[in-house]
mmCIF file of C-alpha atoms in Angstrom:
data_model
loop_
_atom_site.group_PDB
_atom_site.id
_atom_site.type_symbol
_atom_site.label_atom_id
_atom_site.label_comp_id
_atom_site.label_asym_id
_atom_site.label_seq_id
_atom_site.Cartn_x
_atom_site.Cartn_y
_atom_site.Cartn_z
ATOM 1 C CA UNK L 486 0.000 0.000 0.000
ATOM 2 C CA UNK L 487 1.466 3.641 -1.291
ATOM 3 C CA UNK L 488 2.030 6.028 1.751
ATOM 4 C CA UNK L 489 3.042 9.386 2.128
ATOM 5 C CA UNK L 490 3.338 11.891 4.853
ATOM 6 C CA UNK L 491 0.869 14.493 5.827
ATOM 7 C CA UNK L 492 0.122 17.285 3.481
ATOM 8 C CA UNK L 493 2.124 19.760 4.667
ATOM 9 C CA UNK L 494 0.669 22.855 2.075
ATOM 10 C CA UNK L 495 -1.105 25.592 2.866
ATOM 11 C CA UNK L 496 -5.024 25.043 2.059
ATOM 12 C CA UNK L 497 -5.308 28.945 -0.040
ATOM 13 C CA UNK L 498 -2.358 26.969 -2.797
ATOM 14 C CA UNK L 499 -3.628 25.661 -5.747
ATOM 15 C CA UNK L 500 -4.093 22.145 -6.077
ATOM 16 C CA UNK L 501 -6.193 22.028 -9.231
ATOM 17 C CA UNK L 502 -5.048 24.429 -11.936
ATOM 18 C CA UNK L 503 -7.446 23.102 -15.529
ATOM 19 C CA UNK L 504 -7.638 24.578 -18.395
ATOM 20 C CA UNK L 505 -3.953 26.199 -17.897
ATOM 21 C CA UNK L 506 -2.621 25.290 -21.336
ATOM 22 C CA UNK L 507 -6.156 24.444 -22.969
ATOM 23 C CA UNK L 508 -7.307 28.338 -22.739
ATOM 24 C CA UNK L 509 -4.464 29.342 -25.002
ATOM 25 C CA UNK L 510 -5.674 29.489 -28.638
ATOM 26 C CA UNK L 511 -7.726 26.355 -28.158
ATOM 27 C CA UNK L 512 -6.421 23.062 -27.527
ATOM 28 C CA UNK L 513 -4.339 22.741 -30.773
ATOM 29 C CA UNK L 514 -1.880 25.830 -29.501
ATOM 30 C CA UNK L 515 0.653 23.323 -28.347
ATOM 31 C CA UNK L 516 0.576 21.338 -31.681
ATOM 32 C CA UNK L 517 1.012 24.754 -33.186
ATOM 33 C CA UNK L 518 4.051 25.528 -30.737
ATOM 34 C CA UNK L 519 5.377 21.963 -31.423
ATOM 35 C CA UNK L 520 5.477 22.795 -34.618
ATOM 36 C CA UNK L 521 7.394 25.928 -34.492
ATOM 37 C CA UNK L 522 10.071 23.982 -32.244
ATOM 38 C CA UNK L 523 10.729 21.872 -34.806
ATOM 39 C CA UNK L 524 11.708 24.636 -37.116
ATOM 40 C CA UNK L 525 13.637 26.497 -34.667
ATOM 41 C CA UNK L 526 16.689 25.514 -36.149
ATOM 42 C CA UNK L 527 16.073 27.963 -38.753
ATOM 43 C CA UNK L 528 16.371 30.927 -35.971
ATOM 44 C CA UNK L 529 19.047 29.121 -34.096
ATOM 45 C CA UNK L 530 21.818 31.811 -32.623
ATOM 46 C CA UNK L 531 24.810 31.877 -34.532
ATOM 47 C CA UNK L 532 28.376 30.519 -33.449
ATOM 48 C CA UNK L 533 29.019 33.856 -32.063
ATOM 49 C CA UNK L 534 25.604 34.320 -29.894
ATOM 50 C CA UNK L 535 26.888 30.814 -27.804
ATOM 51 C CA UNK L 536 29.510 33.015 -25.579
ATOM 52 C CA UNK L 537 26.767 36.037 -25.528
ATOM 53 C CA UNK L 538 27.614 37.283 -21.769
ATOM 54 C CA UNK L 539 24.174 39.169 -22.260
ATOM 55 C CA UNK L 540 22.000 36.020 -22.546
ATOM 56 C CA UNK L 541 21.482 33.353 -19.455
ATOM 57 C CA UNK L 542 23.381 30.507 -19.516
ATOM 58 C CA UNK L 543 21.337 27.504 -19.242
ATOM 59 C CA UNK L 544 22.610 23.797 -19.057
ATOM 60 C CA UNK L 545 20.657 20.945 -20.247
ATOM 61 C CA UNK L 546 21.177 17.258 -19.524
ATOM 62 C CA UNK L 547 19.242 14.200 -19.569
ATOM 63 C CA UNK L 548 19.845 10.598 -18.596
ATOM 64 C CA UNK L 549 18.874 8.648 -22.226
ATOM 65 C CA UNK L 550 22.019 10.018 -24.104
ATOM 66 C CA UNK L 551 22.500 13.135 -25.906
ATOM 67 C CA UNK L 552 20.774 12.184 -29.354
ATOM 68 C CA UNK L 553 17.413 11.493 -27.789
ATOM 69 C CA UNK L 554 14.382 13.297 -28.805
ATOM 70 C CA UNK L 555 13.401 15.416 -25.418
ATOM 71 C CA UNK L 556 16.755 16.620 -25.194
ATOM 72 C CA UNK L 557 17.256 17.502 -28.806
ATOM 73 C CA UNK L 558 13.543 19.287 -28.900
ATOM 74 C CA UNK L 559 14.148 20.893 -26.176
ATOM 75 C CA UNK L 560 17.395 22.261 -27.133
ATOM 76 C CA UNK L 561 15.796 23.021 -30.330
ATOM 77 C CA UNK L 562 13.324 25.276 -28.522
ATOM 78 C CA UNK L 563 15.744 27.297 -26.286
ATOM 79 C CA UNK L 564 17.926 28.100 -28.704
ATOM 80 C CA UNK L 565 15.057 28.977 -31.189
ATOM 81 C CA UNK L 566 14.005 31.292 -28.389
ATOM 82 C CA UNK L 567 17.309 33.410 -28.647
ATOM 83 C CA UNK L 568 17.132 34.760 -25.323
ATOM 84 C CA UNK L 569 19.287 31.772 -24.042
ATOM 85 C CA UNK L 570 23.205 31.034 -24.300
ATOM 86 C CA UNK L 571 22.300 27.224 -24.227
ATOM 87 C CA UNK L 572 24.946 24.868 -23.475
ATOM 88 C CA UNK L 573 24.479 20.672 -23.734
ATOM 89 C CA UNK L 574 26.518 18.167 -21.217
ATOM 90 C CA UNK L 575 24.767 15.166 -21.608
ATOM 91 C CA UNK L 576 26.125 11.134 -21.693
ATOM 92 C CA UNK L 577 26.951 9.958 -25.300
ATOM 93 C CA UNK L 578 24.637 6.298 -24.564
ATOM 94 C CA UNK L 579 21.778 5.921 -22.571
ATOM 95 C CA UNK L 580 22.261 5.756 -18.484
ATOM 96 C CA UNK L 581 18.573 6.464 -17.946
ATOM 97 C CA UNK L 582 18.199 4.376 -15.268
ATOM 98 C CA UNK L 583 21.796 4.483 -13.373
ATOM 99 C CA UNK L 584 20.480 6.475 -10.514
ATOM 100 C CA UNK L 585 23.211 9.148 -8.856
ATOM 101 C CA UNK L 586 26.128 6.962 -9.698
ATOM 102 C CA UNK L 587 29.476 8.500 -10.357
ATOM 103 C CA UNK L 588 32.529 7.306 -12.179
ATOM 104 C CA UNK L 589 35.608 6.919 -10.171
ATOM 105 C CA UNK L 590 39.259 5.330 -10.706
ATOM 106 C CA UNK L 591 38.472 5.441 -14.513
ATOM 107 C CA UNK L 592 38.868 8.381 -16.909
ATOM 108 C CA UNK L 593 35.849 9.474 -18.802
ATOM 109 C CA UNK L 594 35.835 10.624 -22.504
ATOM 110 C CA UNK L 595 34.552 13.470 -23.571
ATOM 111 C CA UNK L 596 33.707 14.760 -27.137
ATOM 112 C CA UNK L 597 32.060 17.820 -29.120
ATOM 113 C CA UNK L 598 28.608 17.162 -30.476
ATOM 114 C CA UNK L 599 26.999 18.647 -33.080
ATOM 115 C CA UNK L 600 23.964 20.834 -32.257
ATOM 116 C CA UNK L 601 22.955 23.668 -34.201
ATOM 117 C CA UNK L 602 22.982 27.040 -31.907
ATOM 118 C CA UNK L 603 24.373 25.188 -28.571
ATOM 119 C CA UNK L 604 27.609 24.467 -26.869
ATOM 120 C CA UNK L 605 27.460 20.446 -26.371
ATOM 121 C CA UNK L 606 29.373 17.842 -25.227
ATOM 122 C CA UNK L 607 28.921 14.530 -25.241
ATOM 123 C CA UNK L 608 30.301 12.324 -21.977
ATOM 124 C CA UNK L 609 31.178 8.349 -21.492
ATOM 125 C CA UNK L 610 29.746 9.283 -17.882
ATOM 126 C CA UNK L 611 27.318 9.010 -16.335
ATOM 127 C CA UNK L 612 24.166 11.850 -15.847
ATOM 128 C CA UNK L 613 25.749 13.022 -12.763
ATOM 129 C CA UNK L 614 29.258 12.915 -14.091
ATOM 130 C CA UNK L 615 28.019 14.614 -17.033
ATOM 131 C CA UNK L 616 26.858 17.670 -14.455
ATOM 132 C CA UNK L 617 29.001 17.443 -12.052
ATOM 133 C CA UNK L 618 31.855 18.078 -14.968
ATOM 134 C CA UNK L 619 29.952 21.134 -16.493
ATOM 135 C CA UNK L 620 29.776 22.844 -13.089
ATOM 136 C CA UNK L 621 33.026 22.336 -12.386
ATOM 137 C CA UNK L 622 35.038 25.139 -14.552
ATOM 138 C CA UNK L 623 36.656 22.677 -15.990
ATOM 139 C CA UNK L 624 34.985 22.237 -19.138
ATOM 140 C CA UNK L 625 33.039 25.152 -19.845
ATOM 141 C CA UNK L 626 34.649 28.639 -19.951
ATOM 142 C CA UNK L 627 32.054 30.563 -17.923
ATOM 143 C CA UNK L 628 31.889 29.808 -13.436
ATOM 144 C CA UNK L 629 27.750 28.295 -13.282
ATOM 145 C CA UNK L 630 24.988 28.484 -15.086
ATOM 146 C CA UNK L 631 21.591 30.095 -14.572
ATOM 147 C CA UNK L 632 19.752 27.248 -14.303
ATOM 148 C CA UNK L 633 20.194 23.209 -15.028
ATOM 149 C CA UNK L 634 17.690 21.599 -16.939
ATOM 150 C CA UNK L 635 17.357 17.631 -16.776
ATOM 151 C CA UNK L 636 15.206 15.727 -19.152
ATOM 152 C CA UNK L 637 13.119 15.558 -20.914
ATOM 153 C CA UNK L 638 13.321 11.567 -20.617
ATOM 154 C CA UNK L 639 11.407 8.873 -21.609
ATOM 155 C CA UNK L 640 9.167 7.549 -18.922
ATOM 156 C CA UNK L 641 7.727 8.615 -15.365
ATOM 157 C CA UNK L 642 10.100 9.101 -12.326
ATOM 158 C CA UNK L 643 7.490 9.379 -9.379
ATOM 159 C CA UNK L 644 7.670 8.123 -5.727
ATOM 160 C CA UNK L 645 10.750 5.926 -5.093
ATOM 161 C CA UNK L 646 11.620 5.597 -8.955
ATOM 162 C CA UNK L 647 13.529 9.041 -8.224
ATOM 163 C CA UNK L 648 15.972 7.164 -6.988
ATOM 164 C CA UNK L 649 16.292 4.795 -9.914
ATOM 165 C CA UNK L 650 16.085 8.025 -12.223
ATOM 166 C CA UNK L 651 19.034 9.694 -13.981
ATOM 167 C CA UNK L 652 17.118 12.568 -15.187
ATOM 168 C CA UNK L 653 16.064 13.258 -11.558
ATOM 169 C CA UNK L 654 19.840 12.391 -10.314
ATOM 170 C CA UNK L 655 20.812 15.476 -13.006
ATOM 171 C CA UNK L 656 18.879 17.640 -11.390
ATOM 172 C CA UNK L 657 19.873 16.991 -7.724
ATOM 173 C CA UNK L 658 23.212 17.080 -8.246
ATOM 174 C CA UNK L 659 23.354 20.440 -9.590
ATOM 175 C CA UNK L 660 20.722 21.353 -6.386
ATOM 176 C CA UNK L 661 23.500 20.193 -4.379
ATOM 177 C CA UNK L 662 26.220 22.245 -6.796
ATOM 178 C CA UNK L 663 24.255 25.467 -5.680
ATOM 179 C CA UNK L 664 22.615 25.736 -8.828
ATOM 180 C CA UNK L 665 18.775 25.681 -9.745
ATOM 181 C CA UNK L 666 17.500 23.125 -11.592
ATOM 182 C CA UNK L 667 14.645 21.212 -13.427
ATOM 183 C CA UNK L 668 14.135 17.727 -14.006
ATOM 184 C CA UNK L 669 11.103 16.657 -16.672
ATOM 185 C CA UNK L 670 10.132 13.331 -17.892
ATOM 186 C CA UNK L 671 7.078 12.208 -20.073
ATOM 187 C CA UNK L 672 5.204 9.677 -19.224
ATOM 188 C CA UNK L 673 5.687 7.442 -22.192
ATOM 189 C CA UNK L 674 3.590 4.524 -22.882
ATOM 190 C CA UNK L 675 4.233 2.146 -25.905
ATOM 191 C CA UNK L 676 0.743 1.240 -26.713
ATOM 192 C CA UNK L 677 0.146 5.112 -26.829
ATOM 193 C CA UNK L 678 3.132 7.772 -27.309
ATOM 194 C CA UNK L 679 4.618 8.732 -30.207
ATOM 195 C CA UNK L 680 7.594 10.378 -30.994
ATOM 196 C CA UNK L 681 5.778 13.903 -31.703
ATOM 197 C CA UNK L 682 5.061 13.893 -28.175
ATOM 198 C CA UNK L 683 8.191 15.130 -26.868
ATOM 199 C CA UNK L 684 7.572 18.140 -28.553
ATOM 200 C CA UNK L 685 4.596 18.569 -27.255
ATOM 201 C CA UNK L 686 5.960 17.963 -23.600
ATOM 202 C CA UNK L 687 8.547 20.723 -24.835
ATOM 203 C CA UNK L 688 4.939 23.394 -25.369
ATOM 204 C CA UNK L 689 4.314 22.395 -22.079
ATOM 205 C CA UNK L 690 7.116 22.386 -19.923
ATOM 206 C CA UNK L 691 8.646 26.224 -21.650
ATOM 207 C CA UNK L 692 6.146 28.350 -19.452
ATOM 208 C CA UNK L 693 7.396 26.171 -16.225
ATOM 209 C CA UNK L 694 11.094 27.143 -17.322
ATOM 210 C CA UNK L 695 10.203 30.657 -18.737
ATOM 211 C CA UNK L 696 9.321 31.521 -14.995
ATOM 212 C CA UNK L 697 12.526 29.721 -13.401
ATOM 213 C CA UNK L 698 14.761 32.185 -15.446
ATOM 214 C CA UNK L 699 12.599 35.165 -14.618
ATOM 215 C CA UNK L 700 12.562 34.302 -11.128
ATOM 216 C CA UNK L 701 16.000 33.476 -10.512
ATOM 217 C CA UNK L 702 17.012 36.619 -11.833
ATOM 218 C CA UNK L 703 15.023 38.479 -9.996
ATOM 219 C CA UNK L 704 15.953 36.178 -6.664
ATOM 220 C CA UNK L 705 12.883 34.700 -5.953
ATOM 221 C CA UNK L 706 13.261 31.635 -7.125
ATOM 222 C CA UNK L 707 13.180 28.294 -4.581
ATOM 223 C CA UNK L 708 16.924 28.242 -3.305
ATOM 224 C CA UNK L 709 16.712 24.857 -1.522
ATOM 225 C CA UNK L 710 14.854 22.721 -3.480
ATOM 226 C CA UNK L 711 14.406 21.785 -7.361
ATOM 227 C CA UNK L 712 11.173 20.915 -9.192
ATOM 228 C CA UNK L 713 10.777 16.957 -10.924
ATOM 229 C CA UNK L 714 7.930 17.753 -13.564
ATOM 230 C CA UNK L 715 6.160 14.663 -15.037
ATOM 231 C CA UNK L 716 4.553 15.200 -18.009
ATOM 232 C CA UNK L 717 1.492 12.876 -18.720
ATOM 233 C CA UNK L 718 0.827 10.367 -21.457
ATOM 234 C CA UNK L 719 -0.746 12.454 -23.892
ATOM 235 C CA UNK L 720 0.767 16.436 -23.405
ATOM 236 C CA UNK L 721 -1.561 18.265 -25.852
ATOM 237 C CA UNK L 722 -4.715 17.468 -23.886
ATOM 238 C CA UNK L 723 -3.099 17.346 -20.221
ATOM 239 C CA UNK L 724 -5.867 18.680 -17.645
ATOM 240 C CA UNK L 725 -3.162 21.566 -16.575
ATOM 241 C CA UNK L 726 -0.059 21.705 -13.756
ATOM 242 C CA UNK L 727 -0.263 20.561 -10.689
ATOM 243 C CA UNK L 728 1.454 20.934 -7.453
ATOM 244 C CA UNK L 729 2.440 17.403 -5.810
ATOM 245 C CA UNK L 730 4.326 15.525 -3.194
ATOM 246 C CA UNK L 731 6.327 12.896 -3.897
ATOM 247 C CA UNK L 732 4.632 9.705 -3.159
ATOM 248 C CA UNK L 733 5.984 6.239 -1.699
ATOM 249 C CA UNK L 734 5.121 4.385 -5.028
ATOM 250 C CA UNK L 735 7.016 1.952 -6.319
ATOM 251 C CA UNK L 736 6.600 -1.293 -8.989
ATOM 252 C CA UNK L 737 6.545 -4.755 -7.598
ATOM 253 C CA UNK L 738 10.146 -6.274 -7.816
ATOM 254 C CA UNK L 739 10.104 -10.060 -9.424
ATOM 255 C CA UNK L 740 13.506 -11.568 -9.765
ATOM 256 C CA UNK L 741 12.944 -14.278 -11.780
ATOM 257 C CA UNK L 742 15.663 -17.380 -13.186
ATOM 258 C CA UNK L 743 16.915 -17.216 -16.558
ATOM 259 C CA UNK L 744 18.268 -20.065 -18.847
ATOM 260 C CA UNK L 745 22.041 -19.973 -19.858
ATOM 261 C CA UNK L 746 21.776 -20.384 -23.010
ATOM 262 C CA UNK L 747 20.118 -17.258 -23.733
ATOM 263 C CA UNK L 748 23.172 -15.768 -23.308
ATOM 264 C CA UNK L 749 26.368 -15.058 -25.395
ATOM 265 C CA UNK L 750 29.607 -16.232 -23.137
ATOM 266 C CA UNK L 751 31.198 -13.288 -21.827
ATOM 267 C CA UNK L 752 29.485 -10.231 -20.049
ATOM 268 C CA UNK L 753 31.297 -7.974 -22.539
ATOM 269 C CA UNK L 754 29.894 -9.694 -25.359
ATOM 270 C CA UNK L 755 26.292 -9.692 -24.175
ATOM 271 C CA UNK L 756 26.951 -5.958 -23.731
ATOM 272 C CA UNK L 757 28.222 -5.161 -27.143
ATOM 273 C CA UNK L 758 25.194 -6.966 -28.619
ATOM 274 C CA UNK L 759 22.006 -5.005 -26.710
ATOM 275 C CA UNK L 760 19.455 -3.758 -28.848
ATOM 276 C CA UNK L 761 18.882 0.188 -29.008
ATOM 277 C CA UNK L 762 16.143 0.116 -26.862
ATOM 278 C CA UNK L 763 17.969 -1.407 -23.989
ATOM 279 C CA UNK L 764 19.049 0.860 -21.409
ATOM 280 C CA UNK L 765 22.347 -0.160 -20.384
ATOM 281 C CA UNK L 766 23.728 0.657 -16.870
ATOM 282 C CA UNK L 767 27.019 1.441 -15.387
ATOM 283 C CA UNK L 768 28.757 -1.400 -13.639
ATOM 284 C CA UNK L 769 28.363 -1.306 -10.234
ATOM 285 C CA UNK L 770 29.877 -2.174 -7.326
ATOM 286 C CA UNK L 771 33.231 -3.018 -8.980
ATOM 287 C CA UNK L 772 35.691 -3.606 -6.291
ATOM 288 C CA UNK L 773 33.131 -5.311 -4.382
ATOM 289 C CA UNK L 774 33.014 -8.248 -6.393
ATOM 290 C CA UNK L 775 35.415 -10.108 -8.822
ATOM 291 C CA UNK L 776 32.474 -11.278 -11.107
ATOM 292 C CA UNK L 777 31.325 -7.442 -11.709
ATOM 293 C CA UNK L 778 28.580 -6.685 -13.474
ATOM 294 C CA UNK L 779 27.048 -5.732 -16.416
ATOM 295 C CA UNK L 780 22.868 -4.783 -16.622
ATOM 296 C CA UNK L 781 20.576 -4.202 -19.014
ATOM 297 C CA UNK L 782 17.341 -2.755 -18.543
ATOM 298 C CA UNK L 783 14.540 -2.819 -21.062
ATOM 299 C CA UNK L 784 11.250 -0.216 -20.425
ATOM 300 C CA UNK L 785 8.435 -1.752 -22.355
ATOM 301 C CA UNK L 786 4.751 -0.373 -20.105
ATOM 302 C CA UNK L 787 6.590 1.097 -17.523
ATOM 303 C CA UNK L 788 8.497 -2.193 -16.983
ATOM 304 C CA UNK L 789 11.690 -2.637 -16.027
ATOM 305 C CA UNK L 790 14.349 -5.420 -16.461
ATOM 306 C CA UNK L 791 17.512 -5.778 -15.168
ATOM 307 C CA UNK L 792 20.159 -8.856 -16.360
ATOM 308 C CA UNK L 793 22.706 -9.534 -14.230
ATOM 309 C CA UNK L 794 25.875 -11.161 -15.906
ATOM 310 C CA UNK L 795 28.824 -12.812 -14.075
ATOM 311 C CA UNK L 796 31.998 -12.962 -15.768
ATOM 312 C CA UNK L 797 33.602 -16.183 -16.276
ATOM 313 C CA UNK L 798 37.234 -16.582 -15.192
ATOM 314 C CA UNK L 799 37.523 -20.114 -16.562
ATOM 315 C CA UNK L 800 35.504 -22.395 -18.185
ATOM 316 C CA UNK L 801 34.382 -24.756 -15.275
ATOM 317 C CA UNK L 802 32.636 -21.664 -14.032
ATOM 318 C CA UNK L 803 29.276 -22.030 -13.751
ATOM 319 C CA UNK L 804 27.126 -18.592 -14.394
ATOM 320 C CA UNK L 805 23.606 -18.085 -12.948
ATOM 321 C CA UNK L 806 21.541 -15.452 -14.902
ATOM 322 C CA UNK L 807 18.343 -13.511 -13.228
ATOM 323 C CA UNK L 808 16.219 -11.003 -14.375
ATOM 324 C CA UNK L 809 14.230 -8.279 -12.379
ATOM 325 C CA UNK L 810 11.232 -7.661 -13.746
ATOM 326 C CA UNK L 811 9.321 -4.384 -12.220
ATOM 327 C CA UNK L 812 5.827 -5.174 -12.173
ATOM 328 C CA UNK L 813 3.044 -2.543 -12.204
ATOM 329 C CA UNK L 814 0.215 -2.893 -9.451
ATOM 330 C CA UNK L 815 -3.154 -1.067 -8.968
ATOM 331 C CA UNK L 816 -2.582 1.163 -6.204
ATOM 332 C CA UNK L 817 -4.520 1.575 -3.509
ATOM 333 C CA UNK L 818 -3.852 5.333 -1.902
ATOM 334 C CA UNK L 819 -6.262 7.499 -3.000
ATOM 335 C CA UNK L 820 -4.885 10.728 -2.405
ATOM 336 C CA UNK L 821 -5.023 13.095 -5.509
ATOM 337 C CA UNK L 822 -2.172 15.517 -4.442
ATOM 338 C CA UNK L 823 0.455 12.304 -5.003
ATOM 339 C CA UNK L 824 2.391 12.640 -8.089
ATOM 340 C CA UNK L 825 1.984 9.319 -9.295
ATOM 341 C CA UNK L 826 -1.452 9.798 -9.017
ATOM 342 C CA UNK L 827 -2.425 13.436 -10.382
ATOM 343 C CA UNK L 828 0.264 12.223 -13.856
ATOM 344 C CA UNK L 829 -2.600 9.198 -14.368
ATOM 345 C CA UNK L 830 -5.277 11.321 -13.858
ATOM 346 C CA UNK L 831 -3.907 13.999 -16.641
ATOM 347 C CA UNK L 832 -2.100 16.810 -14.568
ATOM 348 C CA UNK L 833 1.016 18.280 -15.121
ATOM 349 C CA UNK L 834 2.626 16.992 -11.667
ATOM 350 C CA UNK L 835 5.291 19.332 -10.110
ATOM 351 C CA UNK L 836 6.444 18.225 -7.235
ATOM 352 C CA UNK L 837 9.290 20.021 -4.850
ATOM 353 C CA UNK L 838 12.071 17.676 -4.152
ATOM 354 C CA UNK L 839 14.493 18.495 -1.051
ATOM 355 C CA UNK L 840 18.024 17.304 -0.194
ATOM 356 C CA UNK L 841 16.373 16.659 3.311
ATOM 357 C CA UNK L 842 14.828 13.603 3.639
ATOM 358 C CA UNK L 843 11.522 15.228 4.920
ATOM 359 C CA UNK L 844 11.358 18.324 3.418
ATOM 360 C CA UNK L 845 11.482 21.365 5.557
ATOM 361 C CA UNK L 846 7.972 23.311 6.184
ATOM 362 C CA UNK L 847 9.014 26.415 4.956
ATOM 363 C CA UNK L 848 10.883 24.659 2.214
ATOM 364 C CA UNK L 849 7.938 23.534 0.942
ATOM 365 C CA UNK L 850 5.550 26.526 1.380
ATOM 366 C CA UNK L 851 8.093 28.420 -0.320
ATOM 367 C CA UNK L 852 8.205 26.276 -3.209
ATOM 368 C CA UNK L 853 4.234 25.343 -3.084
ATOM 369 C CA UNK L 854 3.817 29.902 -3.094
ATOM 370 C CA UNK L 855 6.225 30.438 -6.356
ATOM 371 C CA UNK L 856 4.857 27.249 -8.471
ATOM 372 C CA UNK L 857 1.395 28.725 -7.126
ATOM 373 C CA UNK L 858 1.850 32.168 -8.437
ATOM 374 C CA UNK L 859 3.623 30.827 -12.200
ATOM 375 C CA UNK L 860 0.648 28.668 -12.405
ATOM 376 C CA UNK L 861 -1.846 31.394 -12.029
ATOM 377 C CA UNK L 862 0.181 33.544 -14.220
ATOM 378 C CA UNK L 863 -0.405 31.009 -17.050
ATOM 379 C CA UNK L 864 -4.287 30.721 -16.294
#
């Protein structure tokens, strides 16, 4: 059974913001933005504009790699803006699910990328390497960005799947770097989404980032937390934002056995040979075991497998093979300000996330007051 603290928000803040995006232009004004992203290329800043001193500096990252299709619409859509000197740090393969892991005792590569109107880098790291490298001086030529934004990734990241979440790991790190930051992921289902809808989660999440920069400029913004967005299945018709609290939710683990000879013989092998659409991990754990590991994890309805691979050292070594399966269940807490919970019901969920374990009071009220205040702006 999900559970969750008490609701610590004020009862004035608003819970229950419809119509936010629907009352611009109709409800095909985000098609109609998505469609301008995707020719924002064509107003991109020039070569010159990327060290602008005048513009904001805004970092993005994300945890599926640096040529999926959030980041690059998103991208697309700053720097189409032109009020942004957008900069991209982002891993060059997909470590979506690799949580706030770190690469030590091993030296990362790092490579220029190719995106029209940014600054971008692509990193062998991980998310958090990938962040914790671009606010470091070391890489980039100017001391911190305005304003980090993680995402937008494929696939929710409520309740304890924040800790699971790369895209979410992006965005606390650079919390914990002093920096403000965004994390956004769509809630992508393979029976329904389609790639267009990232750029429709891009329509939706701009007025949500608009406001950070404003308010950050202008010092207002929340200093001690950042704000996980999820973005629901179907962005164009989403029932408007939402403030939320991150609930205990969490899919039912199933480790199940896994025949041999499904498997090439070495871990390195099976790792070379993963389809696209597997999300590979980091190793983990490395000097705590001589076998290592190697994981893959496929998403296919919000599931989740991990295979775990040991490495042979001989050839009388016997190899065991599991796979954990997440497994969806109907949940039974029925309390609509939960994040999991508003996202399947439509809403935009934006939800305050803390480096506290229980988020302060006045944390939160500050927080719940400024995402309060945007949200009424857009109404």
């Amino acid at each position: 059974m999900t559970t969750t603290r008490k609701n610590l928000l004020p009862p004035g803040l608003v819970n229950n913001l419809q119509e936010v995006l629907l009352s611009r232009k109709g409800g095909n004004d985000g098609h109609q933005k998505s469609e301008a992203f995707a020719d924002s290329t064509e107003t991109s800043t020039s070569a010159s504009d990327e060290n602008d001193n005048s513009k904001p500096v805004v970092l993005v990252t994300n945890g599926e790699g640096i040529d999926s299709l959030g980041l690059v619409y998103l991208v697309q859509a700053l720097v189409g803006s032109g009020l942004y000197n957008v900069h991209v740090c982002a891993p060059q393969s997909d470590k979506s699910v690799s949580g706030h892991s770190v690469t030590v005792r091993e030296t990362i590569t790092v490579s220029p990328s190719e995106i029209e109107g940014a600054t971008a880098y692509e990193v062998s790291g991980t998310t958090v390497d990938c962040v914790s490298l671009a606010l470091s001086g070391a890489l980039f030529s100017w001391s911190k960005p305005l304003l980090v934004i993680s995402g937008i990734n494929r696939g929710s990241s409520c309740g304890h799947h924040m800790f699971y979440s790369s895209v979410v790991a992006g965005a606390r790190e650079a919390l914990i770097c002093g920096v403000p930051s965004l994390s956004i992921s769509l809630n992508w289902k393979r029976e329904e989404s389609q790639e267009s809808d990232f750029k429709d989660a891009v329509a939706v999440s701009l007025p949500l980032i608009t406001a950070a920069i404003r308010d950050i400029e202008k010092g207002v913004f929340p200093k001690s937390c950042f704000l996980n967005i999820e973005i629901p299945t179907s962005p164009s018709t989403n029932k408007g934002f939402k403030l939320t609290k991150q609930s205990m939710w969490r899919s039912a683990p199933s480790w199940l056995a896994v025949s041999a000879n499904r498997h090439p013989s070495s871990a390195a092998h099976f790792m070379s040979n993963q389809q696209s659409l597997g999300l590979q991990l980091a190793q983990l754990s490395r000097d705590a075991s001589a076998a290592g590991a190697a994981r893959r994890i496929t998403t296919q309805r919000q599931n989740v497998e991990v295979e775990s691979v040991g490495t042979v050292k001989s050839d009388n070594k016997v190899k065991k093979y599991f796979r954990l399966e997440f497994i969806n269940k109907e949940q039974e807490d029925t309390d609509e300000d939960l994040d999991f919970k508003a996202l399947d019901n439509g809403f935009v969920a934006v939800t305050p996330i803390s480096l506290s374990p229980q988020i302060e009071l006045d944390i939160q009220t500050a927080a719940s007051d400024w995402i309060s205040g945007v949200l009424k702006e857009e109404q």
